[in-house]
Amino acid sequence: MRFVPAGDLAVCVELGDEISVEVNTRVRALEYLVQQKGVRGVVETVPSFRSLLVYYDPDAVGLETLCDTLGDLAEQASAAVLPAPRTVELPCCYDPELGPDLEPAAARLGLAVDELVRLHAGAEYLVYFVGFTPGLPYMAGMPDRIQLPRLETPRVKVSAGSVGIGGMQCCIYSVESPGGYWLLGRTPVRLYDPGAPEPILLRPGDRVRLRPVDRATFERIGRAVEARTYRPVVVA
Amino acid sequence: MIRILEPGPQTTVQDLGRTGHLRSGIPPSGPMDVHAFVVANRLVGNPDGAAGLECTLMGPRFTVETPCAIAVTGAEVDVTVNDAAVPAWATVRLAAGDRVRVGAARAGVRAYVAVSGGLDVPLTLGSRATYLRGRMGGLDGRALRRDDVLPVGAAPLPVAGARPRLDVPTFEPEPVIRVVLGPQADRFTPAGIAALLGEAYEMLPQSDRMGARLRGPRIAHAAGHDIISDGIALGSIQVPGDGQPIVLLVDRQSTGGYTKVATVCSFDIGRIGQVRPGQRVRFQAVEVAEAHALRRQWQASLAAAVGGPVAAPPA
């Protein structure tokens, strides 16, 4: 474990040096303990793969005291302290128009398109953390069989809702942005809706399942999302 | 309420920002120059966090439809009311129908306009701050446009002419920005760190509220510019493969995978936010304890600047 200052208002607590479920689970458990204990001086926290960035108020707590407290909590940080995860089911349309890399990815992997879809949609994904853009989940859980390096030339523009893979990760773009993942499909569900009372759908630690839907269903759900009448299935 | 006649290139509603949503990828937003923003609010008798306007390089023209007071701070700008000059960094009382013009910045980048009562746009996640890339907060999540109407909260009118007790901040030609090295200073060569702390870096025009892009001598990596993506603090100086620094600011991405050589101290964020494109800055390293002491000084200077009876109730 390492505490690295990030300026005068934040400290990065590094719990490992790898992308793994084990290290990330400890990061999320540490964040949960910090929230539960209401650690004095903590302003907000940002979990990521292997570290927790802790923003603090130096008027309320000294850096050394804070690190001592965080160190003690990190000792207890394990899967056992976390509440049971939610499972969120997202419809995903694997259509070459919505997932322009579906066919090239299948060819590169030496798989039939149907087989790639079956493997991709059959997995359960863990949201390691949410970030970069509002509501974007960093997820893993795919079978090794469908891992590909990221695109050599990232796209300038990827539509919101696009579902992509790169390395061991699966990502769902939450807003239109540049992107370097292979795009296999798209969900009509909004992961970020700035006008909604709860603008962000996914949380760190969520499990995500992708349910393949045809184009007509995709369009129908899209209209319901637009009308704010669609609620994705969330199993707490 | 106030009605916008000309918005200026990028005028947004800001308050002190939203806290607690970086873990969802939503940045705090809020003013780049907190000092100027807070002084403006105090000059009109508002709480520090009341919503006001942040103007970029050029201010707006607007009319007020009810009597109120305003204060303009931040970048050096001319302010007129019905075409007559009025002072910046001061409380200015307005009558219904008065026309206000906030001019072009002669020095600095961002001017702030506080209105007594505060701008009463809806709260989003507890804040009125505009987050442009996320289309959140402020007025429909966007910069102001001509004919926009902004409601103003009810408030007693402060006394006109109140000024902060300290001198108005001046804009240095080549400001020295204090940084704490790290979190990934160990991923750079000694020559790279020496460049960061010894050379001047020029502000590029593509800088915005998300990040200040700078150009100067290469800040060389020791071994690769990628890390396992992690959280990005306010002021993080990210250095991608080209060795050029990007200071990440109030509308920053919450996480990223480039090495971060150092972090600009909280009290110098406002100063870097006032550096004009083409202007140069220098970086100076301080230890965390020193940074905390400097922050306390900064807080004390802010308290002293407007600690007096600047916002007495109307006579």
XYZ file of C-alpha atoms in Angstrom, chain A:
236
model
C 0.000 0.000 0.000
C 1.265 3.446 -0.927
C -0.005 6.955 -0.191
C 0.927 9.460 -2.873
C -0.043 13.113 -2.527
C -1.888 14.579 -5.499
C -1.541 18.271 -4.703
C -2.693 19.929 -1.481
C -6.269 18.604 -1.482
C -6.007 14.949 -2.488
C -4.059 11.799 -1.756
C -3.970 8.680 -3.885
C -4.130 5.401 -1.955
C -2.582 2.709 -4.149
C -3.559 -0.813 -3.161
C -1.726 -2.679 -5.898
C -0.168 -2.358 -9.298
C -2.393 -4.487 -11.486
C -5.831 -4.672 -13.010
C -7.514 -7.493 -11.148
C -10.827 -8.216 -9.477
C -8.978 -8.757 -6.171
C -7.220 -5.383 -6.065
C -10.246 -3.498 -7.387
C -12.506 -5.162 -4.816
C -10.225 -3.896 -2.044
C -10.367 -0.397 -3.569
C -14.170 -0.448 -3.572
C -14.243 -1.922 -0.072
C -11.940 0.850 1.186
C -14.196 3.462 -0.376
C -17.230 1.828 1.211
C -15.572 1.818 4.641
C -14.570 5.484 4.249
C -18.202 6.328 3.431
C -19.588 4.194 6.262
C -17.233 5.569 8.913
C -17.655 9.160 7.749
C -13.880 9.698 8.015
C -13.192 13.217 9.238
C -11.973 15.625 6.567
C -12.796 13.411 3.574
C -14.567 15.465 0.883
C -15.032 12.859 -1.817
C -13.500 9.690 -3.206
C -12.807 8.343 -6.682
C -12.193 4.608 -7.019
C -10.334 3.238 -10.030
C -8.688 -0.080 -10.925
C -6.086 -0.199 -8.194
C -6.312 3.032 -6.221
C -8.664 5.298 -4.352
C -8.208 9.034 -4.830
C -9.280 10.729 -1.607
C -10.076 14.449 -1.710
C -9.741 16.004 1.738
C -10.049 19.307 3.531
C -6.660 20.155 5.080
C -8.435 22.504 7.520
C -10.295 19.502 8.952
C -7.602 16.811 8.930
C -3.834 16.594 8.563
C -2.423 14.422 5.805
C -0.590 12.107 8.225
C -3.643 11.529 10.400
C -5.755 10.910 7.324
C -3.269 8.391 5.917
C -3.138 6.581 9.284
C -6.919 6.270 9.293
C -7.038 5.165 5.666
C -4.262 2.652 6.314
C -6.229 1.112 9.179
C -9.358 0.903 7.045
C -7.420 -0.603 4.139
C -6.459 -3.519 6.435
C -10.158 -4.345 6.778
C -10.986 -3.686 3.133
C -12.123 -6.935 1.551
C -15.093 -8.323 -0.342
C -16.639 -9.311 2.999
C -17.401 -5.719 3.986
C -19.160 -4.810 0.729
C -22.943 -4.998 0.427
C -24.340 -7.483 -2.097
C -23.888 -6.090 -5.614
C -26.720 -4.989 -7.879
C -27.185 -6.634 -11.238
C -28.214 -4.354 -14.079
C -29.534 -5.802 -17.320
C -28.984 -3.720 -20.422
C -30.499 -4.493 -23.817
C -27.831 -4.525 -26.523
C -28.394 -4.628 -30.253
C -25.578 -6.454 -32.055
C -26.205 -5.027 -35.509
C -23.344 -4.166 -37.882
C -24.833 -0.694 -38.348
C -24.735 -0.028 -34.616
C -21.624 -2.067 -33.966
C -19.457 -1.369 -37.009
C -16.582 -3.538 -35.719
C -18.726 -6.611 -35.106
C -17.785 -8.312 -38.390
C -14.096 -7.244 -38.464
C -13.705 -8.313 -34.810
C -15.258 -11.715 -35.504
C -12.985 -12.166 -38.532
C -9.910 -11.165 -36.537
C -10.846 -13.611 -33.771
C -11.645 -16.379 -36.254
C -15.208 -16.637 -34.962
C -18.605 -16.531 -36.596
C -20.442 -13.298 -35.782
C -23.131 -15.249 -33.905
C -20.491 -16.968 -31.804
C -18.841 -13.653 -30.896
C -22.228 -12.253 -29.882
C -22.987 -15.349 -27.842
C -19.659 -15.142 -26.006
C -19.871 -11.386 -25.464
C -23.491 -11.351 -24.301
C -23.054 -14.500 -22.244
C -20.596 -12.916 -19.829
C -21.344 -11.154 -16.579
C -19.424 -7.911 -16.309
C -18.106 -6.252 -13.177
C -18.052 -2.446 -13.097
C -14.562 -1.761 -11.713
C -15.263 1.939 -11.610
C -17.127 4.703 -13.404
C -15.302 7.618 -14.905
C -13.522 9.488 -17.639
C -16.832 10.771 -18.993
C -19.999 10.921 -16.854
C -21.378 7.458 -16.191
C -18.904 5.483 -18.320
C -18.318 2.029 -16.773
C -14.895 0.368 -16.915
C -15.930 -3.283 -17.017
C -14.275 -6.663 -17.334
C -15.491 -10.224 -17.324
C -15.242 -11.297 -20.945
C -13.932 -14.723 -21.886
C -10.234 -14.596 -22.899
C -11.297 -16.013 -26.254
C -12.654 -12.617 -27.411
C -9.854 -10.314 -26.269
C -8.427 -7.978 -28.895
C -5.916 -5.146 -28.654
C -7.507 -1.716 -28.949
C -7.970 -0.164 -32.367
C -4.750 1.191 -33.831
C -6.513 4.358 -34.929
C -9.155 5.478 -32.459
C -12.404 6.837 -33.867
C -12.942 10.568 -33.581
C -16.603 10.099 -32.762
C -18.353 7.190 -31.068
C -22.092 7.390 -30.371
C -23.381 7.264 -26.814
C -24.537 3.757 -25.901
C -21.925 2.063 -28.093
C -20.670 -1.178 -26.566
C -17.016 -1.874 -27.272
C -14.207 -4.222 -26.342
C -10.464 -3.691 -26.040
C -7.933 -5.808 -24.172
C -9.712 -7.488 -21.266
C -12.164 -4.650 -21.000
C -15.671 -3.951 -22.134
C -16.890 -0.385 -22.210
C -20.160 1.365 -22.873
C -19.737 4.940 -24.096
C -21.907 7.212 -21.967
C -21.668 10.318 -24.141
C -20.553 10.872 -27.709
C -16.762 10.953 -27.546
C -13.616 9.728 -29.295
C -12.885 6.050 -28.672
C -10.477 3.218 -29.381
C -12.552 0.138 -28.618
C -13.963 -2.346 -31.143
C -17.660 -1.490 -31.354
C -19.839 -4.596 -31.282
C -23.274 -3.136 -30.669
C -25.246 -0.464 -28.926
C -27.601 -0.159 -25.980
C -30.567 2.202 -26.244
C -30.352 2.844 -22.494
C -28.763 6.097 -21.370
C -25.947 5.664 -18.895
C -25.885 9.439 -18.441
C -28.923 11.682 -18.584
C -28.072 15.159 -17.302
C -31.739 16.132 -16.929
C -32.812 13.093 -14.899
C -33.113 13.198 -11.094
C -30.461 10.460 -10.988
C -28.288 11.232 -14.017
C -25.982 8.228 -13.639
C -27.166 4.624 -14.091
C -24.196 2.453 -13.166
C -22.117 2.407 -9.991
C -18.773 0.881 -9.120
C -19.307 -2.765 -8.140
C -22.445 -3.279 -10.225
C -22.749 -6.476 -12.254
C -23.913 -5.879 -15.811
C -25.598 -8.344 -18.145
C -26.185 -7.585 -21.804
C -29.400 -8.932 -23.309
C -29.261 -9.204 -27.122
C -32.216 -7.483 -28.777
C -33.145 -7.088 -32.431
C -33.197 -3.781 -34.229
C -36.946 -3.249 -33.825
C -36.707 -3.795 -30.068
C -33.710 -1.472 -29.921
C -35.726 1.274 -31.646
C -38.773 0.652 -29.453
C -36.757 0.827 -26.217
C -34.983 3.907 -27.601
C -38.334 5.690 -27.938
C -39.313 4.686 -24.397
C -35.955 5.969 -23.114
C -36.599 9.229 -24.953
C -40.020 9.481 -23.292
C -38.449 8.597 -19.926
C -40.789 5.617 -19.543
C -38.125 2.903 -19.776
C -36.478 1.503 -16.661
C -33.695 -1.032 -17.054
C -33.975 -4.165 -14.957
C -31.987 -3.698 -11.764
C -31.797 -6.583 -9.322
C -30.594 -5.382 -5.954
